Amino acid sequence: MSDFEPFYDVSRTYEDNYAKGPFGAFAQALTQASAPERGSAPAENESASADNEGASNTGTGAAAFMGQPVNLAFGIPAGPLLNSRFTTAAFRMGFDLATYKTVRSRAWGCNPFPNVLAVHPKSADGSLTPGSAELDEGVLADTNYELPISISNSFGVPSQDPDVWQPDMRAAIVAAGPGQVLVPSFQGSRVEGMSEAEYIADHATTARLVKETGARLMVMNTSCPNEGHNRLLCHDPLLVGRITEAVKNEIGDTPLMIKLAFIPSDGDLELMVRSTVGRGTVQGFSTINTISARLVDKDGNQALPGAGRDRSGVCGNAIRGAGLDMVRRLAAIRERLGLDFEINGVGGVVSPDDYAAYKAAGADSVMSATGAMWDAELAHKIKAQLRA
Ligand SMILES: Cc1cc2nc3c(=O)[nH]c(=O)nc-3n(C[C@H](O)[C@H](O)[C@H](O)COP(=O)(O)O)c2cc1C
């Protein structure tokens, strides 16, 4: 794999990627194609690509994402698309949903380099199961990237200042081609000494800043640490409910999707649905985010340098089973409660068959971060399989 260059180059710093990326096939797409890509609409929605001209994206195709018509409800979730150059390249490579990496209400630094390592679970199929002892005992992590790809990412959700990301997000939105949608991702920031009311208000402020860019929908990341390392915001459904109420007051009818980490208990998951969708503040869930594991090098020592980095989030092939499980359980809750919300399936999609598995599990839309990083042709391959 030595001559292969992912569009986010894991051998460079985040700052270098932000300034000079994307790389590889995405860089070529930016320089070669001056117009949004044409003719790649799948058979299940043939009309959308031809009919929808311009950024207004007013097509009437069968596929949709949070109320927006799309050629195929497949794309890249928050993470490897750092700015409008990355999202525009993704559109040109046929990813009809391109998520702008999570932004904050203020500038926020990135964890020290390296931010990505290859991860090698012990099981024969390379999977990691939530709750398994291996996650605490240690999973081997190094720079030996292998297919099917599993990695760990440790960025700390860096953000530019709104003065930088707002105009860039606006440019990213208008660069979407026919039947394509820019998906903004945001989260609240917890800073030292902040009260809960201020933490809630920070989410609402950030949502307003996103809305000001012309966003037609947005995804709020709740799979970030809230209280301590292993306590994520999404582990507190009632607080998420209060936050989404404040966000809804700010963004009105703009559709809101919540990004969830893996939630093991059906009771907690149902409470999450009831305290958000049930109160009319949320229209969809995107799941899953990474699964936390202790990462060790070949000698059993901490793999990532620095305090507080003994554990890190694993993504890619290893977590597909967990992602599919969350989607199935969410779909079952949707059915049982008779509620209407969208499910965006994420986690370990590295092939067209994985896309199909998520759809079969009940996902309305599907996204791939790690799989797309290691295969820039993934959207084209899925569309070709759907046409076949
Ligand atoms: C390089 C990288 C950076 C990421 N950054 C974010 C982020 O800023 N916000 C977020 O909600 N998820 C982030 N994620 C998580 C992904 O959106 C996704 O939930 C996770 O990687 C599982 O999908 P995958 O197996 O297709 O990679 C990141 C993932 C990667 C690989």
Tab-separated table of C-alpha atoms and ligand atoms in Angstrom:
chain	number	residue	atom	x	y	z
A	1	MET	CA	0.000	0.000	0.000
A	2	SER	CA	3.072	2.251	-0.130
A	3	ASP	CA	2.078	4.216	-3.268
A	4	PHE	CA	-1.474	4.764	-1.991
A	5	GLU	CA	-2.370	8.261	-0.777
A	6	PRO	CA	-5.592	8.724	1.268
A	7	PHE	CA	-7.249	12.119	0.674
A	8	TYR	CA	-6.568	12.849	4.361
A	9	ASP	CA	-2.842	12.059	4.626
A	10	VAL	CA	-2.340	10.339	8.005
A	11	SER	CA	1.435	10.883	7.836
A	12	ARG	CA	0.948	14.670	8.011
A	13	THR	CA	-0.361	16.862	10.829
A	14	TYR	CA	-3.970	18.040	10.961
A	15	GLU	CA	-2.782	21.614	10.267
A	16	ASP	CA	-0.852	20.469	7.188
A	17	ASN	CA	-3.872	18.543	5.901
A	18	TYR	CA	-6.103	21.567	6.514
A	19	ALA	CA	-3.734	23.893	4.606
A	20	LYS	CA	-2.667	21.609	1.736
A	21	GLY	CA	-5.238	18.813	1.376
A	22	PRO	CA	-6.977	16.959	0.019
A	23	PHE	CA	-4.449	14.542	-1.472
A	24	GLY	CA	-4.481	11.632	-3.916
A	25	ALA	CA	-7.585	11.071	-6.045
A	26	PHE	CA	-9.480	13.883	-4.279
A	27	ALA	CA	-6.744	16.385	-5.223
A	28	GLN	CA	-7.014	15.264	-8.835
A	29	ALA	CA	-10.811	15.629	-8.746
A	30	LEU	CA	-10.406	19.238	-7.605
A	31	THR	CA	-7.986	20.208	-10.379
A	32	GLN	CA	-9.432	18.128	-13.237
A	33	ALA	CA	-13.173	18.535	-12.879
A	34	SER	CA	-14.420	22.093	-13.055
A	35	ALA	CA	-18.063	21.034	-12.944
A	36	PRO	CA	-19.885	18.761	-10.495
A	37	GLU	CA	-19.822	15.186	-11.636
A	38	ARG	CA	-22.518	14.010	-13.989
A	39	GLY	CA	-24.061	10.711	-14.941
A	40	SER	CA	-23.355	8.757	-11.788
A	41	ALA	CA	-26.898	8.594	-10.455
A	42	PRO	CA	-27.848	5.031	-9.518
A	43	ALA	CA	-30.745	3.139	-11.084
A	44	GLU	CA	-32.929	3.558	-7.973
A	45	ASN	CA	-33.202	7.324	-8.660
A	46	GLU	CA	-32.226	7.910	-12.267
A	47	SER	CA	-33.913	11.301	-12.694
A	48	ALA	CA	-32.335	13.327	-9.902
A	49	SER	CA	-28.914	13.949	-11.449
A	50	ALA	CA	-30.258	15.068	-14.799
A	51	ASP	CA	-33.066	17.212	-13.449
A	52	ASN	CA	-31.443	19.084	-10.606
A	53	GLU	CA	-29.338	21.946	-11.863
A	54	GLY	CA	-27.473	24.383	-9.645
A	55	ALA	CA	-27.014	24.768	-5.927
A	56	SER	CA	-30.715	25.194	-5.201
A	57	ASN	CA	-31.017	21.410	-5.451
A	58	THR	CA	-34.755	21.350	-6.025
A	59	GLY	CA	-35.014	17.896	-7.578
A	60	THR	CA	-37.859	15.534	-6.928
A	61	GLY	CA	-35.913	12.264	-6.832
A	62	ALA	CA	-36.988	9.351	-4.672
A	63	ALA	CA	-33.864	9.406	-2.505
A	64	ALA	CA	-33.674	12.075	0.190
A	65	PHE	CA	-31.642	13.020	3.232
A	66	MET	CA	-33.404	14.999	5.966
A	67	GLY	CA	-35.824	16.460	3.438
A	68	GLN	CA	-33.222	17.236	0.750
A	69	PRO	CA	-33.388	15.274	-2.544
A	70	VAL	CA	-30.188	13.361	-3.284
A	71	ASN	CA	-28.942	11.069	-6.055
A	72	LEU	CA	-27.934	8.393	-3.543
A	73	ALA	CA	-28.182	8.781	0.216
A	74	PHE	CA	-24.539	7.817	0.686
A	75	GLY	CA	-21.538	9.893	1.687
A	76	ILE	CA	-18.857	10.764	4.218
A	77	PRO	CA	-19.594	11.566	7.909
A	78	ALA	CA	-17.892	14.192	10.074
A	79	GLY	CA	-14.142	13.719	10.213
A	80	PRO	CA	-11.883	13.482	7.192
A	81	LEU	CA	-13.445	16.384	5.209
A	82	LEU	CA	-11.723	19.327	6.911
A	83	ASN	CA	-12.905	22.258	4.807
A	84	SER	CA	-14.639	23.216	1.546
A	85	ARG	CA	-11.807	21.889	-0.634
A	86	PHE	CA	-12.302	18.419	0.870
A	87	THR	CA	-16.112	18.526	0.688
A	88	THR	CA	-16.091	19.795	-2.912
A	89	ALA	CA	-13.671	17.020	-3.931
A	90	ALA	CA	-15.952	14.479	-2.213
A	91	PHE	CA	-18.937	15.723	-4.240
A	92	ARG	CA	-16.922	15.402	-7.448
A	93	MET	CA	-15.968	11.830	-6.509
A	94	GLY	CA	-19.669	10.929	-6.328
A	95	PHE	CA	-20.255	11.121	-2.559
A	96	ASP	CA	-23.663	12.824	-2.575
A	97	LEU	CA	-23.569	13.559	1.182
A	98	ALA	CA	-20.419	15.356	2.318
A	99	THR	CA	-20.166	16.240	6.008
A	100	TYR	CA	-18.081	19.269	6.998
A	101	LYS	CA	-15.928	18.226	9.987
A	102	THR	CA	-17.465	19.183	13.348
A	103	VAL	CA	-17.219	22.897	14.138
A	104	ARG	CA	-17.391	24.720	17.474
A	105	SER	CA	-18.343	28.184	18.750
A	106	ARG	CA	-14.635	29.021	19.167
A	107	ALA	CA	-11.203	28.049	17.865
A	108	TRP	CA	-10.090	24.730	19.398
A	109	GLY	CA	-6.664	23.071	19.105
A	110	CYS	CA	-5.914	19.591	17.800
A	111	ASN	CA	-4.353	16.768	19.841
A	112	PRO	CA	-0.618	16.271	19.162
A	113	PHE	CA	0.514	14.272	16.116
A	114	PRO	CA	0.029	11.407	15.338
A	115	ASN	CA	-3.758	11.578	15.138
A	116	VAL	CA	-4.319	8.316	13.277
A	117	LEU	CA	-2.868	4.801	13.793
A	118	ALA	CA	-3.668	1.443	12.199
A	119	VAL	CA	-5.481	-0.893	14.613
A	120	HIS	CA	-5.228	-4.711	14.652
A	121	PRO	CA	-7.922	-6.499	16.691
A	122	LYS	CA	-7.231	-10.160	17.597
A	123	SER	CA	-10.344	-11.781	16.068
A	124	ALA	CA	-10.063	-13.518	12.684
A	125	ASP	CA	-12.486	-11.089	10.998
A	126	GLY	CA	-10.866	-8.066	12.676
A	127	SER	CA	-14.007	-7.074	14.559
A	128	LEU	CA	-14.222	-5.455	17.998
A	129	THR	CA	-17.247	-6.075	20.209
A	130	PRO	CA	-18.485	-3.319	22.554
A	131	GLY	CA	-17.983	-4.381	26.166
A	132	SER	CA	-15.354	-7.028	25.336
A	133	ALA	CA	-12.260	-7.414	27.558
A	134	GLU	CA	-9.936	-6.724	24.594
A	135	LEU	CA	-11.007	-3.057	24.609
A	136	ASP	CA	-9.584	-2.638	28.141
A	137	GLU	CA	-6.669	-5.083	27.898
A	138	GLY	CA	-5.216	-3.367	24.837
A	139	VAL	CA	-5.501	-3.492	21.042
A	140	LEU	CA	-2.325	-3.394	18.914
A	141	ALA	CA	-1.907	-0.035	17.125
A	142	ASP	CA	0.922	0.940	14.758
A	143	THR	CA	1.600	2.469	11.336
A	144	ASN	CA	1.091	-0.798	9.430
A	145	TYR	CA	-2.122	0.000	7.514
A	146	GLU	CA	-3.855	-3.142	6.172
A	147	LEU	CA	-7.103	-3.918	4.367
A	148	PRO	CA	-9.866	-4.302	5.433
A	149	ILE	CA	-8.903	-1.074	7.126
A	150	SER	CA	-9.361	-0.345	10.851
A	151	ILE	CA	-7.833	2.746	12.422
A	152	SER	CA	-7.976	4.852	15.526
A	153	ASN	CA	-8.438	8.606	15.366
A	154	SER	CA	-7.450	11.002	18.130
A	155	PHE	CA	-7.990	14.639	17.165
A	156	GLY	CA	-9.922	16.130	20.108
A	157	VAL	CA	-12.407	17.701	17.654
A	158	PRO	CA	-10.342	20.716	16.566
A	159	SER	CA	-12.166	23.735	15.133
A	160	GLN	CA	-11.284	26.948	13.353
A	161	ASP	CA	-12.757	30.202	14.677
A	162	PRO	CA	-16.290	30.882	13.316
A	163	ASP	CA	-14.839	33.843	11.385
A	164	VAL	CA	-12.904	31.244	9.365
A	165	TRP	CA	-15.312	28.314	9.169
A	166	GLN	CA	-18.522	30.280	8.511
A	167	PRO	CA	-17.492	31.710	5.101
A	168	ASP	CA	-15.830	28.412	4.195
A	169	MET	CA	-18.948	26.394	5.115
A	170	ARG	CA	-21.033	28.787	3.013
A	171	ALA	CA	-18.718	28.068	0.041
A	172	ALA	CA	-18.952	24.327	0.725
A	173	ILE	CA	-22.772	24.444	0.662
A	174	VAL	CA	-22.973	26.154	-2.732
A	175	ALA	CA	-20.362	23.793	-4.241
A	176	ALA	CA	-22.754	20.834	-3.935
A	177	GLY	CA	-23.745	19.469	-7.338
A	178	PRO	CA	-27.231	18.467	-8.444
A	179	GLY	CA	-28.650	15.880	-6.040
A	180	GLN	CA	-25.899	16.489	-3.496
A	181	VAL	CA	-26.050	17.963	0.029
A	182	LEU	CA	-23.456	19.517	2.295
A	183	VAL	CA	-24.040	18.268	5.827
A	184	PRO	CA	-22.721	20.590	8.581
A	185	SER	CA	-21.657	18.982	11.854
A	186	PHE	CA	-21.293	20.891	15.115
A	187	GLN	CA	-20.948	20.310	18.830
A	188	GLY	CA	-20.960	22.212	22.093
A	189	SER	CA	-17.717	22.986	23.920
A	190	ARG	CA	-17.256	22.349	27.608
A	191	VAL	CA	-14.690	24.681	29.111
A	192	GLU	CA	-13.382	24.914	32.676
A	193	GLY	CA	-15.871	26.493	35.082
A	194	MET	CA	-18.827	26.408	32.674
A	195	SER	CA	-22.281	25.878	34.212
A	196	GLU	CA	-24.717	23.415	32.653
A	197	ALA	CA	-26.837	26.346	31.420
A	198	GLU	CA	-23.785	27.829	29.682
A	199	TYR	CA	-22.911	24.434	28.172
A	200	ILE	CA	-26.457	24.130	26.786
A	201	ALA	CA	-26.326	27.718	25.499
A	202	ASP	CA	-23.036	27.029	23.701
A	203	HIS	CA	-24.772	24.326	21.632
A	204	ALA	CA	-27.555	26.753	20.677
A	205	THR	CA	-25.045	29.483	19.759
A	206	THR	CA	-23.073	27.088	17.550
A	207	ALA	CA	-26.255	25.879	15.840
A	208	ARG	CA	-27.150	29.511	15.076
A	209	LEU	CA	-23.689	30.126	13.617
A	210	VAL	CA	-24.165	27.050	11.379
A	211	LYS	CA	-27.625	28.193	10.307
A	212	GLU	CA	-26.211	31.587	9.313
A	213	THR	CA	-24.129	29.854	6.601
A	214	GLY	CA	-27.287	28.849	4.720
A	215	ALA	CA	-27.352	25.256	6.028
A	216	ARG	CA	-30.588	23.407	5.248
A	217	LEU	CA	-29.974	20.774	7.944
A	218	MET	CA	-27.373	19.997	10.574
A	219	VAL	CA	-25.923	17.159	12.642
A	220	MET	CA	-25.097	17.664	16.321
A	221	ASN	CA	-22.324	15.468	17.701
A	222	THR	CA	-23.222	14.081	21.134
A	223	SER	CA	-20.579	11.369	21.110
A	224	CYS	CA	-17.917	13.592	22.615
A	225	PRO	CA	-16.676	13.392	26.212
A	226	ASN	CA	-18.965	15.279	28.589
A	227	GLU	CA	-18.031	14.431	32.155
A	228	GLY	CA	-14.646	12.681	32.212
A	229	HIS	CA	-13.060	10.449	29.607
A	230	ASN	CA	-15.585	7.659	29.273
A	231	ARG	CA	-18.707	9.682	29.978
A	232	LEU	CA	-20.100	10.871	26.666
A	233	LEU	CA	-22.871	13.432	26.247
A	234	CYS	CA	-25.070	10.800	24.558
A	235	HIS	CA	-24.912	8.715	27.752
A	236	ASP	CA	-27.141	11.386	29.325
A	237	PRO	CA	-30.351	11.328	27.220
A	238	LEU	CA	-32.157	13.851	29.427
A	239	LEU	CA	-29.377	16.431	29.038
A	240	VAL	CA	-29.369	15.792	25.270
A	241	GLY	CA	-33.135	16.424	25.384
A	242	ARG	CA	-32.632	19.800	27.099
A	243	ILE	CA	-29.854	20.749	24.667
A	244	THR	CA	-31.919	19.886	21.588
A	245	GLU	CA	-34.784	21.982	22.934
A	246	ALA	CA	-32.455	25.002	23.183
A	247	VAL	CA	-31.071	24.274	19.703
A	248	LYS	CA	-34.587	23.951	18.244
A	249	ASN	CA	-35.500	27.352	19.721
A	250	GLU	CA	-32.548	28.755	17.792
A	251	ILE	CA	-32.882	26.957	14.411
A	252	GLY	CA	-36.660	26.575	14.134
A	253	ASP	CA	-37.713	24.153	11.383
A	254	THR	CA	-34.192	23.386	10.131
A	255	PRO	CA	-33.942	19.578	10.426
A	256	LEU	CA	-31.624	18.355	13.197
A	257	MET	CA	-29.859	14.993	13.337
A	258	ILE	CA	-28.039	13.713	16.431
A	259	LYS	CA	-24.770	11.790	16.155
A	260	LEU	CA	-24.679	8.943	18.673
A	261	ALA	CA	-21.921	6.669	19.911
A	262	PHE	CA	-22.761	3.014	20.591
A	263	ILE	CA	-25.369	2.823	23.388
A	264	PRO	CA	-25.507	-0.720	24.822
A	265	SER	CA	-28.828	-0.534	26.682
A	266	ASP	CA	-32.131	-0.609	24.768
A	267	GLY	CA	-33.728	1.300	27.666
A	268	ASP	CA	-31.221	4.162	27.368
A	269	LEU	CA	-31.605	4.210	23.587
A	270	GLU	CA	-35.386	4.402	23.866
A	271	LEU	CA	-35.080	7.197	26.436
A	272	MET	CA	-32.833	9.069	23.966
A	273	VAL	CA	-35.500	8.737	21.256
A	274	ARG	CA	-38.334	9.754	23.585
A	275	SER	CA	-36.507	12.801	24.976
A	276	THR	CA	-35.601	14.141	21.509
A	277	VAL	CA	-37.818	12.870	18.669
A	278	GLY	CA	-40.666	12.423	21.149
A	279	ARG	CA	-40.498	16.143	21.983
A	280	GLY	CA	-40.288	17.246	18.360
A	281	THR	CA	-36.719	18.574	18.553
A	282	VAL	CA	-34.888	15.957	16.462
A	283	GLN	CA	-35.617	14.367	13.073
A	284	GLY	CA	-32.854	11.775	12.791
A	285	PHE	CA	-29.927	9.872	14.303
A	286	SER	CA	-26.515	9.208	12.825
A	287	THR	CA	-24.780	6.230	14.387
A	288	ILE	CA	-22.187	5.091	15.334
A	289	ASN	CA	-19.150	7.129	16.252
A	290	THR	CA	-15.889	5.383	17.214
A	291	ILE	CA	-15.560	2.693	19.902
A	292	SER	CA	-13.123	3.503	22.702
A	293	ALA	CA	-10.207	1.082	23.176
A	294	ARG	CA	-6.909	1.022	25.048
A	295	LEU	CA	-4.249	1.188	22.335
A	296	VAL	CA	-0.882	-0.508	22.845
A	297	ASP	CA	2.272	-0.880	20.763
A	298	LYS	CA	3.933	-4.268	20.110
A	299	ASP	CA	5.625	-4.114	23.534
A	300	GLY	CA	2.357	-3.444	25.341
A	301	ASN	CA	3.107	0.241	26.012
A	302	GLN	CA	0.701	3.147	25.378
A	303	ALA	CA	0.623	3.606	21.600
A	304	LEU	CA	-0.318	7.311	21.372
A	305	PRO	CA	1.995	9.812	23.091
A	306	GLY	CA	0.790	12.071	25.902
A	307	ALA	CA	-1.395	12.125	29.001
A	308	GLY	CA	-5.037	11.103	28.613
A	309	ARG	CA	-4.375	9.283	25.335
A	310	ASP	CA	-4.144	5.720	26.645
A	311	ARG	CA	-7.601	5.145	25.119
A	312	SER	CA	-8.741	6.303	21.707
A	313	GLY	CA	-11.649	5.768	19.323
A	314	VAL	CA	-11.522	2.877	16.845
A	315	CYS	CA	-13.303	3.090	13.490
A	316	GLY	CA	-13.410	1.237	10.178
A	317	ASN	CA	-13.888	-2.496	9.546
A	318	ALA	CA	-13.607	-3.411	13.269
A	319	ILE	CA	-16.809	-1.621	14.287
A	320	ARG	CA	-19.233	-2.611	11.498
A	321	GLY	CA	-21.007	-5.232	13.639
A	322	ALA	CA	-21.585	-2.665	16.397
A	323	GLY	CA	-22.878	-0.067	13.919
A	324	LEU	CA	-25.294	-2.510	12.326
A	325	ASP	CA	-26.512	-3.569	15.773
A	326	MET	CA	-27.284	0.063	16.750
A	327	VAL	CA	-29.128	0.674	13.485
A	328	ARG	CA	-31.244	-2.495	13.905
A	329	ARG	CA	-32.144	-1.570	17.501
A	330	LEU	CA	-33.014	2.028	16.557
A	331	ALA	CA	-35.173	0.764	13.670
A	332	ALA	CA	-36.969	-1.600	16.080
A	333	ILE	CA	-37.642	1.276	18.509
A	334	ARG	CA	-38.920	3.426	15.620
A	335	GLU	CA	-41.309	0.665	14.650
A	336	ARG	CA	-42.460	-0.065	18.190
A	337	LEU	CA	-43.061	3.574	19.153
A	338	GLY	CA	-44.560	4.460	15.765
A	339	LEU	CA	-42.286	7.515	15.536
A	340	ASP	CA	-40.966	9.089	12.353
A	341	PHE	CA	-37.218	9.733	12.208
A	342	GLU	CA	-34.329	9.025	9.859
A	343	ILE	CA	-31.472	6.643	10.600
A	344	ASN	CA	-28.034	7.388	9.135
A	345	GLY	CA	-25.942	4.202	9.358
A	346	VAL	CA	-22.205	4.726	9.974
A	347	GLY	CA	-19.376	2.426	11.007
A	348	GLY	CA	-17.132	0.103	9.047
A	349	VAL	CA	-18.602	0.590	5.570
A	350	VAL	CA	-15.694	-0.457	3.334
A	351	SER	CA	-17.541	-2.113	0.402
A	352	PRO	CA	-20.831	-1.991	-1.561
A	353	ASP	CA	-22.016	-5.059	0.399
A	354	ASP	CA	-21.590	-3.124	3.653
A	355	TYR	CA	-23.760	-0.318	2.236
A	356	ALA	CA	-26.426	-2.932	1.410
A	357	ALA	CA	-26.171	-4.461	4.902
A	358	TYR	CA	-26.880	-1.072	6.534
A	359	LYS	CA	-29.871	-0.487	4.248
A	360	ALA	CA	-31.197	-3.958	5.110
A	361	ALA	CA	-30.742	-3.186	8.838
A	362	GLY	CA	-33.081	-0.187	8.506
A	363	ALA	CA	-30.796	2.741	7.610
A	364	ASP	CA	-32.314	5.448	5.404
A	365	SER	CA	-28.857	6.744	4.507
A	366	VAL	CA	-25.321	5.423	4.914
A	367	MET	CA	-21.898	7.055	5.380
A	368	SER	CA	-18.284	5.907	5.444
A	369	ALA	CA	-15.297	7.760	6.917
A	370	THR	CA	-12.440	5.242	7.188
A	371	GLY	CA	-13.601	3.132	4.221
A	372	ALA	CA	-13.790	6.228	1.998
A	373	MET	CA	-10.354	7.421	3.165
A	374	TRP	CA	-8.839	4.137	1.982
A	375	ASP	CA	-10.984	3.847	-1.157
A	376	ALA	CA	-11.778	7.137	-2.906
A	377	GLU	CA	-13.818	5.149	-5.460
A	378	LEU	CA	-16.227	3.756	-2.835
A	379	ALA	CA	-19.237	5.869	-3.918
A	380	HIS	CA	-18.668	4.981	-7.577
A	381	LYS	CA	-18.418	1.270	-6.654
A	382	ILE	CA	-21.690	1.358	-4.670
A	383	LYS	CA	-23.488	3.136	-7.518
A	384	ALA	CA	-22.116	0.621	-10.047
A	385	GLN	CA	-23.358	-2.287	-7.904
A	386	LEU	CA	-26.809	-0.694	-7.601
A	387	ARG	CA	-26.974	-0.238	-11.390
A	388	ALA	CA	-25.863	-3.835	-12.084
B	1	LIG	C1	-10.189	11.080	10.736
B	1	LIG	C2	-11.515	11.053	11.436
B	1	LIG	C3	-11.977	12.179	12.121
B	1	LIG	C4	-13.237	12.174	12.742
B	1	LIG	N1	-13.729	13.321	13.316
B	1	LIG	C5	-15.041	13.367	13.727
B	1	LIG	C6	-15.640	14.602	14.112
B	1	LIG	O1	-15.012	15.673	14.083
B	1	LIG	N2	-16.935	14.571	14.519
B	1	LIG	C7	-17.683	13.420	14.558
B	1	LIG	O2	-18.865	13.454	14.916
B	1	LIG	N3	-17.139	12.228	14.177
B	1	LIG	C8	-15.841	12.189	13.755
B	1	LIG	N4	-15.304	11.000	13.310
B	1	LIG	C9	-16.113	9.761	13.419
B	1	LIG	C10	-16.802	9.391	12.113
B	1	LIG	O3	-17.760	10.366	11.744
B	1	LIG	C11	-17.505	8.023	12.214
B	1	LIG	O4	-18.567	8.094	13.134
B	1	LIG	C12	-16.583	6.902	12.642
B	1	LIG	O5	-15.315	7.060	12.072
B	1	LIG	C13	-17.149	5.536	12.224
B	1	LIG	O6	-17.270	5.456	10.824
B	1	LIG	P1	-16.185	4.663	9.916
B	1	LIG	O7	-16.039	3.286	10.475
B	1	LIG	O8	-16.754	4.696	8.524
B	1	LIG	O9	-14.906	5.426	10.019
B	1	LIG	C14	-14.018	10.979	12.714
B	1	LIG	C15	-13.525	9.844	12.053
B	1	LIG	C16	-12.303	9.861	11.411
B	1	LIG	C17	-11.827	8.626	10.689
